[in-house]
Amino acid sequence: EVQLVESGGGLVQPGGSLRLSCAASGFSLKNYWMHWVRQGPGKGLVWLSRINIDGSTTSYADSVKGRFTISRDNAKNTVYLQMNSLRDEDTAVYYCARGGPDAYWGQGTLVTVSS
Amino acid sequence: EIVLTQSPGTLSLSPGERVTLSCRASQSVKNYLVWYQQKPGQTPRLLIYDASNRATGIPDRFSGSGSGTDFTLTISRLEPEDFAVYYCQQYGSSPYTFGQGTKLEIK
């Protein structure tokens, strides 16, 4: 069974950092581009970042460029999102997603940025 | 950044009706567009990829069309489980932006 399980969310103060993980099972992560997407409370979907299959190229939304870093460890079947300089407006559920015509999303992890 | 504009914002319809949702891009994305369905408390579900190809397991009442800047998602006959929010997303150019969503509600 295909699964993506995000972890690492929680409550953090403005200016703080978190590292999200996305563990894949039931398929080999190394064959897919991977993405991070977030959804604020009651809001729409916002694409944040993507990484290619070997991690050699990445791209980011302007809203997180310079603050967030996507990476992957194919040997561990895991993708990461390092989030620094967090702001109140980064409060959201963060999803990792497998790209392509067989796209698949994890259940998400909640990040709350608040003092 | 490519802006995707979905219309209308909300649609109130009855089961059995036909519906067409629109997604317009601020510049060409060729056919690099997907449609997702999201129900409350659930993760998005891929419906259509490459503008017109149904994803695995998606009923044939869902169809997508368009290329360039204008795209549509059509549901030929609404079932009760189709009432949800629908998002388009382009992957022709990074950042891979989403539209703001269209909410399909029961009349």
Short mmCIF file of N, CA and C in Angstrom, two decimals, chain A:
data_model
loop_
_atom_site.label_atom_id
_atom_site.label_comp_id
_atom_site.label_asym_id
_atom_site.label_seq_id
_atom_site.Cartn_x
_atom_site.Cartn_y
_atom_site.Cartn_z
N GLU A 1 0.85 -1.20 0.00
CA GLU A 1 0.00 0.00 0.00
C GLU A 1 0.87 1.24 0.00
N VAL A 2 0.57 2.15 -0.90
CA VAL A 2 1.29 3.42 -0.98
C VAL A 2 0.95 4.28 0.22
N GLN A 3 1.98 4.82 0.87
CA GLN A 3 1.77 5.74 1.98
C GLN A 3 2.83 6.83 1.97
N LEU A 4 2.39 8.01 2.33
CA LEU A 4 3.29 9.12 2.63
C LEU A 4 2.89 9.62 4.01
N VAL A 5 3.83 9.65 4.92
CA VAL A 5 3.53 10.05 6.29
C VAL A 5 4.43 11.22 6.68
N GLU A 6 3.78 12.37 6.88
CA GLU A 6 4.50 13.56 7.30
C GLU A 6 4.62 13.59 8.82
N SER A 7 5.71 14.18 9.29
CA SER A 7 5.91 14.36 10.72
C SER A 7 6.77 15.59 10.93
N GLY A 8 6.84 16.03 12.18
CA GLY A 8 7.70 17.15 12.52
C GLY A 8 6.97 18.45 12.76
N GLY A 9 5.66 18.47 12.55
CA GLY A 9 4.90 19.68 12.79
C GLY A 9 4.74 19.95 14.28
N GLY A 10 4.20 21.11 14.58
CA GLY A 10 3.97 21.47 15.97
C GLY A 10 3.88 22.97 16.13
N LEU A 11 3.94 23.39 17.39
CA LEU A 11 3.86 24.81 17.73
C LEU A 11 5.27 25.39 17.81
N VAL A 12 5.47 26.50 17.13
CA VAL A 12 6.77 27.16 17.14
C VAL A 12 6.55 28.66 17.20
N GLN A 13 7.47 29.37 17.84
CA GLN A 13 7.37 30.82 17.94
C GLN A 13 7.82 31.48 16.64
N PRO A 14 7.31 32.67 16.37
CA PRO A 14 7.79 33.40 15.19
C PRO A 14 9.31 33.55 15.24
N GLY A 15 9.92 33.34 14.07
CA GLY A 15 11.37 33.38 13.98
C GLY A 15 12.03 32.03 14.19
N GLY A 16 11.25 31.06 14.63
CA GLY A 16 11.80 29.74 14.92
C GLY A 16 11.92 28.86 13.69
N SER A 17 12.34 27.63 13.94
CA SER A 17 12.59 26.66 12.85
C SER A 17 11.91 25.34 13.16
N LEU A 18 11.59 24.64 12.09
CA LEU A 18 11.09 23.27 12.16
C LEU A 18 11.62 22.51 10.96
N ARG A 19 11.76 21.20 11.15
CA ARG A 19 12.11 20.34 10.02
C ARG A 19 11.03 19.29 9.87
N LEU A 20 10.37 19.33 8.74
CA LEU A 20 9.34 18.34 8.43
C LEU A 20 9.96 17.17 7.68
N SER A 21 9.44 15.98 7.96
CA SER A 21 9.85 14.79 7.25
C SER A 21 8.65 14.16 6.57
N CYS A 22 8.90 13.48 5.50
CA CYS A 22 7.85 12.78 4.76
C CYS A 22 8.41 11.41 4.39
N ALA A 23 7.92 10.40 5.09
CA ALA A 23 8.41 9.05 4.88
C ALA A 23 7.49 8.30 3.92
N ALA A 24 8.09 7.72 2.90
CA ALA A 24 7.33 6.99 1.90
C ALA A 24 7.43 5.49 2.14
N SER A 25 6.34 4.81 1.86
CA SER A 25 6.34 3.35 1.90
C SER A 25 5.42 2.84 0.80
N GLY A 26 5.66 1.61 0.39
CA GLY A 26 4.84 1.01 -0.66
C GLY A 26 5.27 1.38 -2.07
N PHE A 27 6.27 2.23 -2.17
CA PHE A 27 6.82 2.57 -3.48
C PHE A 27 8.22 3.13 -3.27
N SER A 28 8.97 3.24 -4.34
CA SER A 28 10.33 3.75 -4.23
C SER A 28 10.35 5.24 -4.55
N LEU A 29 10.69 6.01 -3.54
CA LEU A 29 10.70 7.47 -3.67
C LEU A 29 11.62 7.94 -4.80
N LYS A 30 12.67 7.20 -5.07
CA LYS A 30 13.72 7.66 -5.99
C LYS A 30 13.21 7.81 -7.42
N ASN A 31 12.02 7.29 -7.70
CA ASN A 31 11.47 7.38 -9.05
C ASN A 31 10.60 8.61 -9.28
N TYR A 32 10.42 9.43 -8.25
CA TYR A 32 9.44 10.51 -8.33
C TYR A 32 10.02 11.86 -7.93
N TRP A 33 9.58 12.89 -8.65
CA TRP A 33 9.71 14.23 -8.12
C TRP A 33 8.76 14.32 -6.91
N MET A 34 9.17 15.10 -5.92
CA MET A 34 8.36 15.25 -4.73
C MET A 34 8.11 16.73 -4.46
N HIS A 35 6.96 17.01 -3.86
CA HIS A 35 6.53 18.38 -3.62
C HIS A 35 6.08 18.56 -2.18
N TRP A 36 6.13 19.81 -1.74
CA TRP A 36 5.48 20.21 -0.50
C TRP A 36 4.43 21.27 -0.84
N VAL A 37 3.27 21.11 -0.24
CA VAL A 37 2.13 22.01 -0.45
C VAL A 37 1.55 22.31 0.93
N ARG A 38 1.03 23.50 1.13
CA ARG A 38 0.40 23.79 2.42
C ARG A 38 -1.00 24.35 2.22
N GLN A 39 -1.75 24.28 3.31
CA GLN A 39 -3.13 24.78 3.30
C GLN A 39 -3.40 25.43 4.64
N GLY A 40 -3.54 26.76 4.63
CA GLY A 40 -3.86 27.48 5.83
C GLY A 40 -5.28 27.17 6.28
N PRO A 41 -5.61 27.49 7.52
CA PRO A 41 -6.94 27.19 8.04
C PRO A 41 -8.05 27.81 7.19
N GLY A 42 -8.90 26.98 6.64
CA GLY A 42 -10.01 27.45 5.81
C GLY A 42 -9.61 28.05 4.49
N LYS A 43 -8.38 27.81 4.08
CA LYS A 43 -7.88 28.43 2.86
C LYS A 43 -7.60 27.40 1.78
N GLY A 44 -7.10 27.89 0.64
CA GLY A 44 -6.81 27.02 -0.49
C GLY A 44 -5.42 26.42 -0.42
N LEU A 45 -5.09 25.67 -1.45
CA LEU A 45 -3.81 24.99 -1.54
C LEU A 45 -2.74 25.94 -2.07
N VAL A 46 -1.57 25.85 -1.49
CA VAL A 46 -0.45 26.69 -1.92
C VAL A 46 0.76 25.78 -2.15
N TRP A 47 1.25 25.76 -3.37
CA TRP A 47 2.45 24.99 -3.68
C TRP A 47 3.66 25.70 -3.11
N LEU A 48 4.56 24.94 -2.49
CA LEU A 48 5.73 25.54 -1.85
C LEU A 48 7.05 25.22 -2.54
N SER A 49 7.24 23.94 -2.87
CA SER A 49 8.56 23.54 -3.30
C SER A 49 8.51 22.18 -3.97
N ARG A 50 9.52 21.91 -4.82
CA ARG A 50 9.64 20.59 -5.41
C ARG A 50 11.11 20.24 -5.55
N ILE A 51 11.36 18.92 -5.61
CA ILE A 51 12.72 18.42 -5.77
C ILE A 51 12.70 17.31 -6.81
N ASN A 52 13.71 17.26 -7.65
CA ASN A 52 13.73 16.23 -8.69
C ASN A 52 14.22 14.91 -8.09
N ILE A 53 14.35 13.90 -8.95
CA ILE A 53 14.51 12.55 -8.43
C ILE A 53 15.83 12.33 -7.68
N ASP A 54 16.87 13.03 -8.07
CA ASP A 54 18.14 12.81 -7.37
C ASP A 54 18.53 13.98 -6.48
N GLY A 55 17.64 14.96 -6.36
CA GLY A 55 17.92 16.09 -5.48
C GLY A 55 18.79 17.17 -6.08
N SER A 56 19.09 17.05 -7.37
CA SER A 56 20.02 18.01 -7.97
C SER A 56 19.37 19.34 -8.32
N THR A 57 18.06 19.35 -8.48
CA THR A 57 17.37 20.62 -8.75
C THR A 57 16.17 20.78 -7.84
N THR A 58 15.97 22.00 -7.40
CA THR A 58 14.85 22.34 -6.53
C THR A 58 14.25 23.65 -7.01
N SER A 59 13.02 23.89 -6.61
CA SER A 59 12.43 25.20 -6.85
C SER A 59 11.46 25.51 -5.73
N TYR A 60 11.15 26.82 -5.58
CA TYR A 60 10.40 27.30 -4.43
C TYR A 60 9.41 28.39 -4.84
N ALA A 61 8.34 28.48 -4.07
CA ALA A 61 7.47 29.64 -4.18
C ALA A 61 8.18 30.86 -3.61
N ASP A 62 7.86 32.01 -4.14
CA ASP A 62 8.51 33.25 -3.67
C ASP A 62 8.30 33.45 -2.18
N SER A 63 7.16 33.02 -1.67
CA SER A 63 6.82 33.28 -0.27
C SER A 63 7.73 32.55 0.70
N VAL A 64 8.43 31.51 0.24
CA VAL A 64 9.27 30.73 1.14
C VAL A 64 10.73 30.68 0.68
N LYS A 65 11.01 31.25 -0.47
CA LYS A 65 12.37 31.21 -1.01
C LYS A 65 13.33 31.88 -0.05
N GLY A 66 14.44 31.22 0.23
CA GLY A 66 15.42 31.75 1.16
C GLY A 66 15.15 31.39 2.61
N ARG A 67 13.96 30.89 2.90
CA ARG A 67 13.62 30.51 4.28
C ARG A 67 13.45 28.98 4.40
N PHE A 68 12.90 28.36 3.35
CA PHE A 68 12.63 26.92 3.37
C PHE A 68 13.62 26.22 2.44
N THR A 69 13.98 24.98 2.81
CA THR A 69 14.87 24.17 1.98
C THR A 69 14.31 22.76 1.88
N ILE A 70 14.13 22.29 0.67
CA ILE A 70 13.67 20.93 0.44
C ILE A 70 14.89 20.04 0.18
N SER A 71 14.82 18.81 0.66
CA SER A 71 15.90 17.86 0.41
C SER A 71 15.32 16.46 0.45
N ARG A 72 16.12 15.49 0.06
CA ARG A 72 15.64 14.11 0.06
C ARG A 72 16.78 13.16 0.36
N ASP A 73 16.41 12.01 0.91
CA ASP A 73 17.35 10.92 1.14
C ASP A 73 16.68 9.69 0.55
N ASN A 74 17.04 9.36 -0.68
CA ASN A 74 16.38 8.24 -1.34
C ASN A 74 16.66 6.90 -0.65
N ALA A 75 17.81 6.80 -0.02
CA ALA A 75 18.13 5.56 0.70
C ALA A 75 17.19 5.35 1.88
N LYS A 76 16.73 6.45 2.46
CA LYS A 76 15.78 6.38 3.58
C LYS A 76 14.35 6.55 3.11
N ASN A 77 14.16 6.72 1.80
CA ASN A 77 12.81 6.90 1.25
C ASN A 77 12.07 8.07 1.92
N THR A 78 12.80 9.16 2.13
CA THR A 78 12.26 10.28 2.90
C THR A 78 12.61 11.61 2.23
N VAL A 79 11.64 12.52 2.30
CA VAL A 79 11.83 13.89 1.84
C VAL A 79 11.70 14.82 3.04
N TYR A 80 12.40 15.93 2.99
CA TYR A 80 12.41 16.84 4.12
C TYR A 80 12.06 18.26 3.67
N LEU A 81 11.58 19.04 4.64
CA LEU A 81 11.41 20.46 4.42
C LEU A 81 11.92 21.18 5.66
N GLN A 82 13.06 21.83 5.52
CA GLN A 82 13.62 22.64 6.60
C GLN A 82 13.01 24.03 6.50
N MET A 83 12.38 24.45 7.58
CA MET A 83 11.69 25.73 7.59
C MET A 83 12.32 26.64 8.64
N ASN A 84 12.88 27.76 8.20
CA ASN A 84 13.52 28.72 9.09
C ASN A 84 12.78 30.05 9.05
N SER A 85 13.06 30.89 10.01
CA SER A 85 12.46 32.23 10.07
C SER A 85 10.96 32.18 9.91
N LEU A 86 10.33 31.30 10.66
CA LEU A 86 8.89 31.10 10.50
C LEU A 86 8.09 32.32 10.93
N ARG A 87 6.99 32.54 10.23
CA ARG A 87 6.11 33.69 10.45
C ARG A 87 4.72 33.20 10.80
N ASP A 88 3.91 34.09 11.36
CA ASP A 88 2.53 33.73 11.69
C ASP A 88 1.80 33.16 10.47
N GLU A 89 2.06 33.76 9.32
CA GLU A 89 1.35 33.36 8.10
C GLU A 89 1.79 32.01 7.54
N ASP A 90 2.80 31.41 8.16
CA ASP A 90 3.20 30.05 7.76
C ASP A 90 2.36 28.99 8.45
N THR A 91 1.48 29.39 9.35
CA THR A 91 0.59 28.45 10.02
C THR A 91 -0.30 27.76 8.98
N ALA A 92 -0.22 26.43 8.96
CA ALA A 92 -0.94 25.66 7.94
C ALA A 92 -0.75 24.17 8.18
N VAL A 93 -1.51 23.39 7.46
CA VAL A 93 -1.23 21.96 7.32
C VAL A 93 -0.28 21.83 6.14
N TYR A 94 0.81 21.09 6.36
CA TYR A 94 1.82 20.90 5.32
C TYR A 94 1.72 19.47 4.80
N TYR A 95 1.56 19.39 3.48
CA TYR A 95 1.46 18.10 2.82
C TYR A 95 2.70 17.83 1.96
N CYS A 96 3.16 16.59 1.97
CA CYS A 96 4.09 16.20 0.91
C CYS A 96 3.27 15.43 -0.13
N ALA A 97 3.73 15.51 -1.36
CA ALA A 97 2.98 14.90 -2.45
C ALA A 97 3.92 14.32 -3.48
N ARG A 98 3.54 13.19 -3.99
CA ARG A 98 4.26 12.55 -5.09
C ARG A 98 3.73 13.14 -6.38
N GLY A 99 4.61 13.52 -7.26
CA GLY A 99 4.19 14.12 -8.52
C GLY A 99 3.86 13.09 -9.57
N GLY A 100 3.35 13.58 -10.72
CA GLY A 100 3.09 12.71 -11.84
C GLY A 100 1.65 12.30 -11.96
N PRO A 101 1.34 11.49 -13.00
CA PRO A 101 -0.04 11.08 -13.23
C PRO A 101 -0.60 10.15 -12.16
N ASP A 102 0.25 9.60 -11.33
CA ASP A 102 -0.21 8.81 -10.18
C ASP A 102 0.09 9.56 -8.90
N ALA A 103 -0.23 10.85 -8.92
CA ALA A 103 0.03 11.71 -7.77
C ALA A 103 -0.62 11.15 -6.52
N TYR A 104 0.07 11.35 -5.41
CA TYR A 104 -0.43 10.85 -4.13
C TYR A 104 0.01 11.82 -3.05
N TRP A 105 -0.89 12.08 -2.10
CA TRP A 105 -0.61 13.03 -1.04
C TRP A 105 -0.61 12.33 0.32
N GLY A 106 0.23 12.84 1.22
CA GLY A 106 0.15 12.40 2.59
C GLY A 106 -1.01 13.06 3.30
N GLN A 107 -1.20 12.70 4.57
CA GLN A 107 -2.30 13.25 5.35
C GLN A 107 -2.00 14.62 5.93
N GLY A 108 -0.74 15.02 5.89
CA GLY A 108 -0.39 16.35 6.34
C GLY A 108 0.05 16.41 7.80
N THR A 109 0.81 17.46 8.11
CA THR A 109 1.22 17.73 9.48
C THR A 109 0.97 19.21 9.76
N LEU A 110 0.43 19.50 10.92
CA LEU A 110 0.04 20.87 11.26
C LEU A 110 1.21 21.63 11.85
N VAL A 111 1.46 22.79 11.29
CA VAL A 111 2.46 23.71 11.82
C VAL A 111 1.74 24.96 12.29
N THR A 112 1.94 25.31 13.54
CA THR A 112 1.34 26.51 14.11
C THR A 112 2.45 27.44 14.56
N VAL A 113 2.46 28.63 13.99
CA VAL A 113 3.46 29.63 14.36
C VAL A 113 2.76 30.71 15.18
N SER A 114 3.11 30.77 16.44
CA SER A 114 2.44 31.69 17.34
C SER A 114 3.28 31.92 18.58
N SER A 115 3.18 33.13 19.10
CA SER A 115 3.90 33.44 20.35
C SER A 115 3.00 33.17 21.56
#
